[in-house]
Amino acid sequence: MRELALSAPSGSSRIMLGESIDNLKSYCQGAGRIVAITDRNVARLYGSRLKGMDVIEMEAGEANKTTRTVEMIYQKLLDLEADRTSVIVGVGGGIVCDITGFVASTYMRGLPFGFAPTTLLAQVDASVGGKNGVNFKGYKNIIGVIRQPSFCLCDFDTLKTLPDGEMRCGFAEAVKHAAIGDAQLFSYLEGNWKKAFSLQRTAIEKVVHDSLLVKMRIVSADESEKGERMMLNFGHTIGHAIEKTTGMPHGEAISIGMIAAAELSVSKCNLPKKDAERLGALLKGIGLPTRLDAGGDRDRVLDAIRKDKKRHGEGVRMALLEGIGRARIARVELGEMEAVVNDMC
Ligand code: GLY
């Protein structure tokens, strides 16, 4: 097992890589009641291993990342008489982690909480960083908090039951981290992603570990996203718009978003064309989409971009690449976005 430590203004996290979910309870030591929040699918697979915990189940899926689910969980916490001696643990993918972090940060003005992410996407990204929110009226993560979990336990064995499509989505975020902050990890992924995909131990551990190092470095420097943290949004401005309008899974949508951002990077940040091609080749090799198919509704994608909460005037501040492993924030005009979105369709 390897351990990482993240320190940020809202709190510190211990991140255990390669730890068994069976040891989850030992990280909640000294607590009163331990309440695990999970979804129906994860409960079916791992519920029997959450010994000594009360379990609250939510419905799976992005459609349930809502204030309604939050209310349901508040009510169950009240029924269980959870109080300030309790610890809350989210066991599941990114949606479970987001809901758990939000609920735990607001119930009784905040209880200690941790995560046991069971998807690759949650292990390399969603469980770490402290942003936890819910969707509201079609706006993604529009209501939320920033508060670091006390711990995050990544059991690689839980990835064995993950469908290939979900593994690919996790790889999209790992590629993003490599592209914005670690050229060596990018090269490693080019040569070894198949080994990591098949969960060869040293390969998956390196991908999760190095990916998290990029994220942790950025979050520690700029937890509240005043500047540098915006680099973690590489591929997300256009990706979120695609996700919202096509219903495509998050990782697939940001794969296309990264290709679009790389195109903009070539024209605006002198990203060498061959670096943009390397990004495209890696994502394609992993089996992620790099273009919108004919079903993608150009106008609705553009409309969603215009409504993006990060929009400033007629432009958007976006993370772009200067090279593999180097990113910066640049202002992109809506007209420039329109041109690449047109290209992608
Ligand atoms: N919880 C994910 C993040 O803070 O980026």
Short mmCIF file of N, CA and C and ligand atoms in Angstrom, two decimals, residues 98 125-132 215 229, ligand 1:
data_model
loop_
_atom_site.label_atom_id
_atom_site.label_comp_id
_atom_site.label_asym_id
_atom_site.label_seq_id
_atom_site.Cartn_x
_atom_site.Cartn_y
_atom_site.Cartn_z
N ASP A 98 -19.53 12.69 -4.51
CA ASP A 98 -20.00 14.08 -4.52
C ASP A 98 -21.15 14.30 -3.54
N ASP A 125 -9.79 11.00 -9.80
CA ASP A 125 -10.25 12.39 -9.88
C ASP A 125 -11.32 12.77 -8.85
N ALA A 126 -12.51 12.16 -8.95
CA ALA A 126 -13.67 12.69 -8.23
C ALA A 126 -13.56 12.63 -6.71
N SER A 127 -12.78 11.68 -6.18
CA SER A 127 -12.74 11.53 -4.72
C SER A 127 -11.75 12.48 -4.07
N VAL A 128 -10.90 13.11 -4.88
CA VAL A 128 -9.83 13.94 -4.33
C VAL A 128 -10.00 15.38 -4.81
N GLY A 129 -9.85 16.31 -3.90
CA GLY A 129 -9.90 17.72 -4.34
C GLY A 129 -10.84 18.57 -3.52
N GLY A 130 -11.80 17.94 -2.83
CA GLY A 130 -12.63 18.68 -1.88
C GLY A 130 -13.87 19.34 -2.45
N LYS A 131 -14.00 19.40 -3.78
CA LYS A 131 -15.22 20.00 -4.35
C LYS A 131 -16.30 18.94 -4.35
N ASN A 132 -17.39 19.21 -3.68
CA ASN A 132 -18.48 18.23 -3.65
C ASN A 132 -19.79 18.96 -3.83
N LYS A 215 -3.04 16.26 -9.61
CA LYS A 215 -4.22 16.93 -9.05
C LYS A 215 -3.92 17.54 -7.68
N ARG A 229 -6.09 26.17 -10.44
CA ARG A 229 -6.96 24.99 -10.42
C ARG A 229 -7.83 24.89 -11.67
N1 GLY B 1 -14.19 16.24 -5.72
C1 GLY B 1 -13.51 16.48 -6.94
C2 GLY B 1 -12.69 17.69 -6.93
O1 GLY B 1 -12.56 18.39 -5.95
O2 GLY B 1 -12.10 18.01 -7.96
#
